[in-house]
PDB file of C-alpha atoms and ligand atoms in Angstrom:
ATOM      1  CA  UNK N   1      77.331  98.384 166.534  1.00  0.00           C
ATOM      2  CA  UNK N   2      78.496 101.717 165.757  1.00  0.00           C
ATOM      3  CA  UNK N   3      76.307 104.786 166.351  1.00  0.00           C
ATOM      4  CA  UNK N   4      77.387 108.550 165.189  1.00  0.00           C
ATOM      5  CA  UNK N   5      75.651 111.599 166.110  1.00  0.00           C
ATOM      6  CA  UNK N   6      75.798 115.117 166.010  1.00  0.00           C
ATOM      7  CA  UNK N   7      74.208 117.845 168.041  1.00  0.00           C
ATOM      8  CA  UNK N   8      72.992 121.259 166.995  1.00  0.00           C
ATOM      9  CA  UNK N   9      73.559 123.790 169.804  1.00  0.00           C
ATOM     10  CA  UNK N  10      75.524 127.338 170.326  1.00  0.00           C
ATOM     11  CA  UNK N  11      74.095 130.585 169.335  1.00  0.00           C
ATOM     12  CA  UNK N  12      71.177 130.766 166.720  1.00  0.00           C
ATOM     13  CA  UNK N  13      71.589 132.646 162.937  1.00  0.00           C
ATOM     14  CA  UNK N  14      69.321 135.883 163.529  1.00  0.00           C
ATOM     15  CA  UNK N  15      68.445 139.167 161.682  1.00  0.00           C
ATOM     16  CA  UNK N  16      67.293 142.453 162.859  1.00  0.00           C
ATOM     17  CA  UNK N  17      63.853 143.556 162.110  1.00  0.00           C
ATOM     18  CA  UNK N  18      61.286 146.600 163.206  1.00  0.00           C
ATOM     19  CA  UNK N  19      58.823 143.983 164.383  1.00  0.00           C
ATOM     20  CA  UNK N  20      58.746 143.670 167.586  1.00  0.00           C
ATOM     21  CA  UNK N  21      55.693 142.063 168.174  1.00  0.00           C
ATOM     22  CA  UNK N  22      54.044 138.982 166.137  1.00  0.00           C
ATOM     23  CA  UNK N  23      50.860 140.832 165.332  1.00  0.00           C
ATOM     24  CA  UNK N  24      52.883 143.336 163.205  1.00  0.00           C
ATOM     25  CA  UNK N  25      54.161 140.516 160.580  1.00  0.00           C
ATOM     26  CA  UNK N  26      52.015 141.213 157.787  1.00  0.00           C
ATOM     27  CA  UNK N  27      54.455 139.435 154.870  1.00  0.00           C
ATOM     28  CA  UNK N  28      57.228 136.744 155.168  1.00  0.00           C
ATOM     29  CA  UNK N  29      59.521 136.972 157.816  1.00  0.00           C
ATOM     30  CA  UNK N  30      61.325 134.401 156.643  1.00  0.00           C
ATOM     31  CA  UNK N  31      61.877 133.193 160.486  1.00  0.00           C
ATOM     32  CA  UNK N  32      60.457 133.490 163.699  1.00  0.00           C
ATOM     33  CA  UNK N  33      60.126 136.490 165.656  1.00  0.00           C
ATOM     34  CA  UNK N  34      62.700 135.448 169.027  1.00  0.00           C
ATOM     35  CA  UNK N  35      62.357 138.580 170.981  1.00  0.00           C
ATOM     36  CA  UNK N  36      61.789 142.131 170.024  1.00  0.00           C
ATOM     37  CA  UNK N  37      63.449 143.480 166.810  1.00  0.00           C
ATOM     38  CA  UNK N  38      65.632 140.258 166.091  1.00  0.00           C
ATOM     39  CA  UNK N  39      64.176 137.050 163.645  1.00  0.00           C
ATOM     40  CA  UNK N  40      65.238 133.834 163.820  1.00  0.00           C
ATOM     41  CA  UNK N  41      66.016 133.077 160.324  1.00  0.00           C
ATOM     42  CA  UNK N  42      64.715 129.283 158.879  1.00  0.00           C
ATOM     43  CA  UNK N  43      67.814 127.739 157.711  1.00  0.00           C
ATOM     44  CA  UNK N  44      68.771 124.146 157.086  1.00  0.00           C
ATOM     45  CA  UNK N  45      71.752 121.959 158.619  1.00  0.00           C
ATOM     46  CA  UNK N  46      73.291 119.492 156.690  1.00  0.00           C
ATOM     47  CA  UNK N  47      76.280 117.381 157.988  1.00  0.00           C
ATOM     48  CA  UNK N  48      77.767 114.474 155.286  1.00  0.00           C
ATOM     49  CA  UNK N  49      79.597 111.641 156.733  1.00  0.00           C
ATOM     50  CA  UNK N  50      82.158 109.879 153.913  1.00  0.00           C
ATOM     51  CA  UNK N  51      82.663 106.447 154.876  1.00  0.00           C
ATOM     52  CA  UNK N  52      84.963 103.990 153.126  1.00  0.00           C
ATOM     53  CA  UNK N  53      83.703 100.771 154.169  1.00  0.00           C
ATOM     54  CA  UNK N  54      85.465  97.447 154.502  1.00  0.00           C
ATOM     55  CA  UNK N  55      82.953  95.210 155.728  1.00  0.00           C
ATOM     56  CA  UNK N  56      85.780  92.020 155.804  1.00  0.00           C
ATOM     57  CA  UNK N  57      87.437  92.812 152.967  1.00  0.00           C
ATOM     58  CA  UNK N  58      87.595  95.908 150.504  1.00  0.00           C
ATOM     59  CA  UNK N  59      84.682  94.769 147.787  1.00  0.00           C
ATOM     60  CA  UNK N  60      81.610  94.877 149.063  1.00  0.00           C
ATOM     61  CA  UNK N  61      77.944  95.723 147.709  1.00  0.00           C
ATOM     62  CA  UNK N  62      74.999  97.652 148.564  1.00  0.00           C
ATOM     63  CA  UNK N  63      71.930  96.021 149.151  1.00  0.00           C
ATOM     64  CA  UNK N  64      68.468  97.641 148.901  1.00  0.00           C
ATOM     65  CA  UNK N  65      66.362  95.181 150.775  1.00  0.00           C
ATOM     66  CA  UNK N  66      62.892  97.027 149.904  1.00  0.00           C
ATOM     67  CA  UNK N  67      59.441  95.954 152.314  1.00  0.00           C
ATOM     68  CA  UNK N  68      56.732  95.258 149.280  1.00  0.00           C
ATOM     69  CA  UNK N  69      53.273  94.490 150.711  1.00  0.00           C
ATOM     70  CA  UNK N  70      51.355  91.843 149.392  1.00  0.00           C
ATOM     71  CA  UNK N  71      47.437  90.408 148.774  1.00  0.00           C
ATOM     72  CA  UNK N  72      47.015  86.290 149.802  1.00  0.00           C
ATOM     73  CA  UNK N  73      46.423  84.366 146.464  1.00  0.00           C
ATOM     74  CA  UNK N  74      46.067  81.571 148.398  1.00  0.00           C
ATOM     75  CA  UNK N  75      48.264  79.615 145.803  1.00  0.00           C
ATOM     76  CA  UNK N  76      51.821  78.696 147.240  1.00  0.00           C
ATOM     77  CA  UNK N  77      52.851  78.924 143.591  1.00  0.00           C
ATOM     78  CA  UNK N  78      52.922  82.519 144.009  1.00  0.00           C
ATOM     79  CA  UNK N  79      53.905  83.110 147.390  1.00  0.00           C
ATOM     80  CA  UNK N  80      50.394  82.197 148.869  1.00  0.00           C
ATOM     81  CA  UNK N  81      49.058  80.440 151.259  1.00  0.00           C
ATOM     82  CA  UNK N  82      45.563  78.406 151.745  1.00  0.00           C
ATOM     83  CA  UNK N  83      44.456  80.696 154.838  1.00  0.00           C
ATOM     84  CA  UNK N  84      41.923  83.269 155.920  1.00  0.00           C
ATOM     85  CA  UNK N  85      44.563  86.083 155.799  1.00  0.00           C
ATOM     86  CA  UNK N  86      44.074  88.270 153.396  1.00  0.00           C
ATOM     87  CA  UNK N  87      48.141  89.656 152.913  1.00  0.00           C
ATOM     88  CA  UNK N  88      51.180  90.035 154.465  1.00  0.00           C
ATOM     89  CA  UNK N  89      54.536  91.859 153.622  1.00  0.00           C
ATOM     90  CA  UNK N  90      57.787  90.421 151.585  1.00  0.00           C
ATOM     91  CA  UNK N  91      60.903  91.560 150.870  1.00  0.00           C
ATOM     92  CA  UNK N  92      62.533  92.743 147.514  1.00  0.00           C
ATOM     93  CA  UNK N  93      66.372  92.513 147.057  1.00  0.00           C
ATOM     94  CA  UNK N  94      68.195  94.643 144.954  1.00  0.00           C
ATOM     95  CA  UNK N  95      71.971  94.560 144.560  1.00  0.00           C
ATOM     96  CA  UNK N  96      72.858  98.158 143.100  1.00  0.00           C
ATOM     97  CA  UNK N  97      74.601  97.918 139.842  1.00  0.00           C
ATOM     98  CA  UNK N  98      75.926 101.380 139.359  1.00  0.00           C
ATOM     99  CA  UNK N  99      75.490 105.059 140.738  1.00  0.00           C
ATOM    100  CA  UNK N 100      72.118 105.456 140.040  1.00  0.00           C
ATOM    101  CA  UNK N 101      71.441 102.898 141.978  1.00  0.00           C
ATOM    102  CA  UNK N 102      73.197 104.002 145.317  1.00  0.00           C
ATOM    103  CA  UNK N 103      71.460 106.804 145.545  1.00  0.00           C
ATOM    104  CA  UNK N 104      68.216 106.943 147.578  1.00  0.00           C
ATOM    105  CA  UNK N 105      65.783 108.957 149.735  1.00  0.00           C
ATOM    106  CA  UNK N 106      65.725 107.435 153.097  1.00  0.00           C
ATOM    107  CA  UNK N 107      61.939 108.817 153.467  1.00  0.00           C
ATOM    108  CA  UNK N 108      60.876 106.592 150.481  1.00  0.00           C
ATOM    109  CA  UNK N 109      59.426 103.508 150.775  1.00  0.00           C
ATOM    110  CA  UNK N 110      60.629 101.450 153.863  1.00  0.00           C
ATOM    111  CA  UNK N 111      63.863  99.654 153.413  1.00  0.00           C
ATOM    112  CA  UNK N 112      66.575  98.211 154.935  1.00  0.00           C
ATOM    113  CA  UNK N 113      70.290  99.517 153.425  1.00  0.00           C
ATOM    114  CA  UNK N 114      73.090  97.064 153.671  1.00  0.00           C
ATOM    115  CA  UNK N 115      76.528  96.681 152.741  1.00  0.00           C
ATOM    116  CA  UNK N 116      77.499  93.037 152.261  1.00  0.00           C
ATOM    117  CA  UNK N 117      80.881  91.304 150.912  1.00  0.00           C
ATOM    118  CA  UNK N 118      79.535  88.644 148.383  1.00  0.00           C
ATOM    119  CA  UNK N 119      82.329  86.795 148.487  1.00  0.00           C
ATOM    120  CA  UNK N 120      82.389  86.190 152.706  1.00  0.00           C
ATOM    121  CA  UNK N 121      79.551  83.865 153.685  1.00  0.00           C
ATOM    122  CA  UNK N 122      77.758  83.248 157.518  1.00  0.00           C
ATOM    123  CA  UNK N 123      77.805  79.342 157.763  1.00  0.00           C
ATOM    124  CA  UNK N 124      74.171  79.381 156.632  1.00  0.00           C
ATOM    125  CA  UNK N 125      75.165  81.263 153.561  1.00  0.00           C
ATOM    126  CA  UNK N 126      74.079  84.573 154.186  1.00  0.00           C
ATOM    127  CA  UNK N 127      76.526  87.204 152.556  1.00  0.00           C
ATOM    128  CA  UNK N 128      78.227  89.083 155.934  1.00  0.00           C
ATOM    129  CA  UNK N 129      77.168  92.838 156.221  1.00  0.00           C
ATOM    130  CA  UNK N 130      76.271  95.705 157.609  1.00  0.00           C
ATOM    131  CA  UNK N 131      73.009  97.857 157.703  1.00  0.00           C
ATOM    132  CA  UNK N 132      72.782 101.716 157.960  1.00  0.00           C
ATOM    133  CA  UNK N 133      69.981 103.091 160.265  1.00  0.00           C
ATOM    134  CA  UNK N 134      68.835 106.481 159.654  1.00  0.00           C
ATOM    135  CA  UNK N 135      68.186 107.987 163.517  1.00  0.00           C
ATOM    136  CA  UNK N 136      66.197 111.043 163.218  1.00  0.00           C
ATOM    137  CA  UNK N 137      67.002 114.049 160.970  1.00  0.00           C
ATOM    138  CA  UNK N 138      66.711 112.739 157.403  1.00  0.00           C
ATOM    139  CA  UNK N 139      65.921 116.453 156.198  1.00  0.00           C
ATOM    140  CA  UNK N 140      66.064 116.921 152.483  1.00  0.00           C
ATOM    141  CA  UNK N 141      67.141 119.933 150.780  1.00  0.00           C
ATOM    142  CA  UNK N 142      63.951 121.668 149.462  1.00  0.00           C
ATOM    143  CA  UNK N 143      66.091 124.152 147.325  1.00  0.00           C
ATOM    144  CA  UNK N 144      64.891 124.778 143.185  1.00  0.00           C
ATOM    145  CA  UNK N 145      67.908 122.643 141.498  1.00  0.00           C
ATOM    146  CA  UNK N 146      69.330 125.812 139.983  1.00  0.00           C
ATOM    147  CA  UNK N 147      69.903 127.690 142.964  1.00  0.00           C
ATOM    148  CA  UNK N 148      72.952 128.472 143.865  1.00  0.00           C
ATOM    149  CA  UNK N 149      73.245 126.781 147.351  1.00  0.00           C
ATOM    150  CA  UNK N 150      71.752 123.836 145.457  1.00  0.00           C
ATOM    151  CA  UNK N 151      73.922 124.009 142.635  1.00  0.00           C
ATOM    152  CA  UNK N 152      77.049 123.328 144.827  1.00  0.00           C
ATOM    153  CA  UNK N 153      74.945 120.728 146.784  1.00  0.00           C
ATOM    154  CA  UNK N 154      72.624 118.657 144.871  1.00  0.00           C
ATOM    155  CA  UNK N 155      73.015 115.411 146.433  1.00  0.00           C
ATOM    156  CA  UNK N 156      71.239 116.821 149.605  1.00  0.00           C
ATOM    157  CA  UNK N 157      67.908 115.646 147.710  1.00  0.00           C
ATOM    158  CA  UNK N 158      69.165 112.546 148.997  1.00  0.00           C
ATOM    159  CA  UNK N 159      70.762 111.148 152.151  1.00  0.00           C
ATOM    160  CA  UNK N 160      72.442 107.995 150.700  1.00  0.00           C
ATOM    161  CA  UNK N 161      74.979 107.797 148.117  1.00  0.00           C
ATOM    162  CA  UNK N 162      77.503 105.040 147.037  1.00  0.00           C
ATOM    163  CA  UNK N 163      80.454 105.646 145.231  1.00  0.00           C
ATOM    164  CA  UNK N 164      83.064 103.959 143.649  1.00  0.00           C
ATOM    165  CA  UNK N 165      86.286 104.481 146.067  1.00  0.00           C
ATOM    166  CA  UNK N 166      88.262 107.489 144.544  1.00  0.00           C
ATOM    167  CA  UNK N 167      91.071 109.292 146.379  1.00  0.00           C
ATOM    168  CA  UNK N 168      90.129 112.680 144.546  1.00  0.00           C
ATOM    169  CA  UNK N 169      86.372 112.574 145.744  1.00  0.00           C
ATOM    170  CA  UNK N 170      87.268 113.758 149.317  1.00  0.00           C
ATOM    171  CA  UNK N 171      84.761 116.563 149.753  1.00  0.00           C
ATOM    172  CA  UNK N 172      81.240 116.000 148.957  1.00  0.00           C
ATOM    173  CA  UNK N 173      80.906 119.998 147.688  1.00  0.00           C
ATOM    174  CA  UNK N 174      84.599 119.946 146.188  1.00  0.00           C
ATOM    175  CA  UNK N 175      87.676 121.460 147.141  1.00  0.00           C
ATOM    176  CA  UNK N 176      85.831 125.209 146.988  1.00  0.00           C
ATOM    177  CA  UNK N 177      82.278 124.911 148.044  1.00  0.00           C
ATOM    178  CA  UNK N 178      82.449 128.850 149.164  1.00  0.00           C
ATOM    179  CA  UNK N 179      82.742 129.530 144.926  1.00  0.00           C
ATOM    180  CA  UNK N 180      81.898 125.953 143.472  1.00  0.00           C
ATOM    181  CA  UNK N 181      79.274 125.697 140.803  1.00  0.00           C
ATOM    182  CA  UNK N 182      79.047 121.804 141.558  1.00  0.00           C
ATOM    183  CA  UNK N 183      81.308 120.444 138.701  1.00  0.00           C
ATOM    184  CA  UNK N 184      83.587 119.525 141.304  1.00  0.00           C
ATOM    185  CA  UNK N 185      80.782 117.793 143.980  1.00  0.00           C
ATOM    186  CA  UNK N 186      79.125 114.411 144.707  1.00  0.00           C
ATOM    187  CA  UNK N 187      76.006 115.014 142.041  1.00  0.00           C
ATOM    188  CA  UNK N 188      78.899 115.717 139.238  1.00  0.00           C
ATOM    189  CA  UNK N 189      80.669 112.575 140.069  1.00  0.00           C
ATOM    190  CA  UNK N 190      78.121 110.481 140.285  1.00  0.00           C
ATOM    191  CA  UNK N 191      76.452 111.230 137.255  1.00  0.00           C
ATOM    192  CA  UNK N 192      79.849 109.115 135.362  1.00  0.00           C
ATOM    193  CA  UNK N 193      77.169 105.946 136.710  1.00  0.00           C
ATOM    194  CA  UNK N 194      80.126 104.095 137.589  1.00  0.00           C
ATOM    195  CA  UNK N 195      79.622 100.261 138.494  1.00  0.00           C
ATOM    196  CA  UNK N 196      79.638 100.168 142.405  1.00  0.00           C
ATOM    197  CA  UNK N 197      78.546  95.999 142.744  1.00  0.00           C
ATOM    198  CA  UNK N 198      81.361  94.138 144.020  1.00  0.00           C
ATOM    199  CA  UNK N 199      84.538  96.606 144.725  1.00  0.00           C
ATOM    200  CA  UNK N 200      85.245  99.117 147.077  1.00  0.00           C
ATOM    201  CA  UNK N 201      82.661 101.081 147.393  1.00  0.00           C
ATOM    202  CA  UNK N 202      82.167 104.189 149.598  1.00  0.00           C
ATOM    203  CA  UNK N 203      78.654 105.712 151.406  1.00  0.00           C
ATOM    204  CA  UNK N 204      77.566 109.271 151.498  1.00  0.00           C
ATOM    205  CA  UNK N 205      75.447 109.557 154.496  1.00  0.00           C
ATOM    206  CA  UNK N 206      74.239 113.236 155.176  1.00  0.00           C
ATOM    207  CA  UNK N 207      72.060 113.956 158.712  1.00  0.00           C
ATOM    208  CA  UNK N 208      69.702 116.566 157.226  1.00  0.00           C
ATOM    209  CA  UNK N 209      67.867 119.348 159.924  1.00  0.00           C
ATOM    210  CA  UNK N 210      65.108 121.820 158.626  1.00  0.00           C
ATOM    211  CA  UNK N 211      65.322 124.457 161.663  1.00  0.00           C
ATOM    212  CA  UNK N 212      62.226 126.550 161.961  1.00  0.00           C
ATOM    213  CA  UNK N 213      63.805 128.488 165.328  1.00  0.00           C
ATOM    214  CA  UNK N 214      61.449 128.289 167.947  1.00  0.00           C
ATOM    215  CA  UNK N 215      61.735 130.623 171.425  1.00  0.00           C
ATOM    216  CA  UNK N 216      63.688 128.471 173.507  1.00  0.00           C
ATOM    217  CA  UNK N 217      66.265 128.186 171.060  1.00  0.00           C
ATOM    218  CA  UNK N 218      67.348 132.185 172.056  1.00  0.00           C
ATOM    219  CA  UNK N 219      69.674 133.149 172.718  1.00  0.00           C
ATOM    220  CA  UNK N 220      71.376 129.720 172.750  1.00  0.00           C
ATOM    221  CA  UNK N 221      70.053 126.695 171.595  1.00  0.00           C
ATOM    222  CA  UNK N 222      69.571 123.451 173.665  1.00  0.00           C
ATOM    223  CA  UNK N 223      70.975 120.593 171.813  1.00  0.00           C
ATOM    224  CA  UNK N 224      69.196 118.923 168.957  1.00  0.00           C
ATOM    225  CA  UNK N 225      70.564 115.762 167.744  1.00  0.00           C
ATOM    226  CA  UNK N 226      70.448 113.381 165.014  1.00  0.00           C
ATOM    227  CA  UNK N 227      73.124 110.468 162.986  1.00  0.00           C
ATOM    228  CA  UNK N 228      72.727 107.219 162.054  1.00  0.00           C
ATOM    229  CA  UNK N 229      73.882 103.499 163.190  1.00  0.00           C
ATOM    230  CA  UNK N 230      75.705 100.841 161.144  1.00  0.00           C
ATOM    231  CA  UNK N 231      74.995  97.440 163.057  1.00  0.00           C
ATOM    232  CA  UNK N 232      75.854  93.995 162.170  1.00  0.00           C
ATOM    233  CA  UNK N 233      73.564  92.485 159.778  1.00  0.00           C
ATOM    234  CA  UNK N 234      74.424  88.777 158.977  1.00  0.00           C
ATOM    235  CA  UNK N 235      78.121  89.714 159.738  1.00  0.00           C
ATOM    236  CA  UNK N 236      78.146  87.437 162.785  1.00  0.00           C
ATOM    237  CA  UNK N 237      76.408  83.231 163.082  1.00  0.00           C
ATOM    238  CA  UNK N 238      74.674  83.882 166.076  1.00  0.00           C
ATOM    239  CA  UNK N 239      74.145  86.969 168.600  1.00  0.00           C
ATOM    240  CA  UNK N 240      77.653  87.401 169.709  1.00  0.00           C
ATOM    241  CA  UNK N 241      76.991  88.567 173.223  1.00  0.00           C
ATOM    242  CA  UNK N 242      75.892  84.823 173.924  1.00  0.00           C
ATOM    243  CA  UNK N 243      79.457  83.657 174.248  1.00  0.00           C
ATOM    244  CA  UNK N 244      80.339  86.581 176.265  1.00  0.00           C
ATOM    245  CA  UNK N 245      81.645  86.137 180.111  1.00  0.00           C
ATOM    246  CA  UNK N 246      79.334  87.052 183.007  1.00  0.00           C
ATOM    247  CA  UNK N 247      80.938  89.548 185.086  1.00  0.00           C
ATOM    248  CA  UNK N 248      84.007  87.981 187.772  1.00  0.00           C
ATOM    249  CA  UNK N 249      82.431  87.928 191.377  1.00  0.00           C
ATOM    250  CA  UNK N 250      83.721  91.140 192.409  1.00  0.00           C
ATOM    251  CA  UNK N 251      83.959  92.548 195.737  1.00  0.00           C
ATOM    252  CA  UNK N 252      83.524  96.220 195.395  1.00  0.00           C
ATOM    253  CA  UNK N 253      84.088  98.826 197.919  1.00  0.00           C
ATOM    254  CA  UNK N 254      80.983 100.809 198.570  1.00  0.00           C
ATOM    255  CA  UNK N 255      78.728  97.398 197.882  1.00  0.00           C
ATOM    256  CA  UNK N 256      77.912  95.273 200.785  1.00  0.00           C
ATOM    257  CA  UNK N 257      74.711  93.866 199.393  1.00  0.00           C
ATOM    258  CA  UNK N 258      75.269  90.080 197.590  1.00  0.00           C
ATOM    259  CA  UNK N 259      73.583  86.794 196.932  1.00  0.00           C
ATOM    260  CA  UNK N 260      75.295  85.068 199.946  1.00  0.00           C
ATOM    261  CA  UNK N 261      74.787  88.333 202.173  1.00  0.00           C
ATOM    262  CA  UNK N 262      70.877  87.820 201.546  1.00  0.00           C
TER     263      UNK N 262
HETATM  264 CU1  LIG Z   1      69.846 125.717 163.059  1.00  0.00          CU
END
């Protein structure tokens, strides 16, 4: 299992203000007042992780495996059964065919995100992947689409994306963000819809934070974290750390308590 974070600290964006106490605020602030004449300004972090995956082998898919809750018909015809309960929940695969379809809002309706390799099968004959965990800090932007930050950034209305595997799309913003007008960004690309089922595909994944600054974030912040796991789903028969050793009967230093000592 792999799990990547990153952590928010150092010293906070502020502006200087008259106010100097809260009772004074009588419009937008646009922040939070920190300590006398200086705002701590609302602000958004956004951190994209570009990941070529190879899960054993370069073509792989993404898999949208989507929770759909369902009423008892009682008829096994249609997924029923003849008992009291009244429903239960199923799940809905989706292999994504092109762009569109990589693209999703992890604060949607529950799902699990994999990335299989059709072609490599677990004895059983479940395709060998991986699944992406969000884990905490799935912010989306809340920017108007034709603002100017938003311009250069529009896939941050989203924290997954899949892309075909192209050595010029490095850079989710571009080679200039600083001047870009987002012809040369993730959104641009991926609006070509390119087919992304079955070849080597790459994943977007940005950590989104919303920071409303609170007090204890002056004049330096304690550390706020967030990221995301990729973990083994169906990529192994069996819970690997079955066939793992126990620990060699050790005789350490500093340890005189055992089970023959007892
Ligand atoms: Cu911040």
């Amino acid at each position: 299992m792999h799990a990547l974070q990153v952590s928010l600290s150092g010293i906070l964006e502020m502006k200087a203000t008259s106010y100097t106490q809260v009772q004074q605020i009588k419009s937008d602030a646009h922040g939070t007042l920190m300590a006398e004449n200086t705002v701590g300004v609302y602000h958004d972090h956004f951190i994209t992780y570009h990941l070529d995956l190879d899960v054993d082998g370069t073509d792989n898919s993404f898999v949208k495996n989507t929770m759909v809750p369902e009423r008892n018909t009682g008829d096994p015809a249609t997924g029923g059964a003849d008992t009291p309960r009244r429903s239960y929940w199923t799940v809905r695969r989706e292999v994504a065919a092109t762009e569109a379809d990589g693209q999703v809002n992890v604060n949607g309706p529950p799902a699990d995100l994999l990335f299989v390799n059709p072609s490599k099968k677990t004895k059983v004959g479940n395709e060998v992947g991986y699944r992406l965990i969000p884990a905490g800090a799935t912010g989306a932007s809340l920017l108007a689409d034709d603002d100017y930050p938003q311009r250069r950034a529009s896939y941050t209305k989203r924290q997954v994306w899949v892309t075909p595997y192209d050595r010029s799309e490095k850079w989710a913003t571009g080679l200039y963000a600083e001047q870009g007008t987002g012809e040369d960004s993730l959104g641009a690309w991926s609006k070509r819809n390119r087919g992304i089922k079955d070849r080597d595909i790459v994943l977007w994944y940005t950590v989104g934070l919303h920071h409303i600054p609170y007090q204890e974030d002056f004049p330096v912040m304690p550390t706020l974290s967030g990221g995301f796991q990729l973990r083994p789903a169906n990529f192994f028969d069996s819970n690997p750390l079955i066939r793992t050793r126990p620990p060699a009967d050790h005789n350490y230093p500093n340890c005189s308590c055992g089970v023959a000592s007892m």
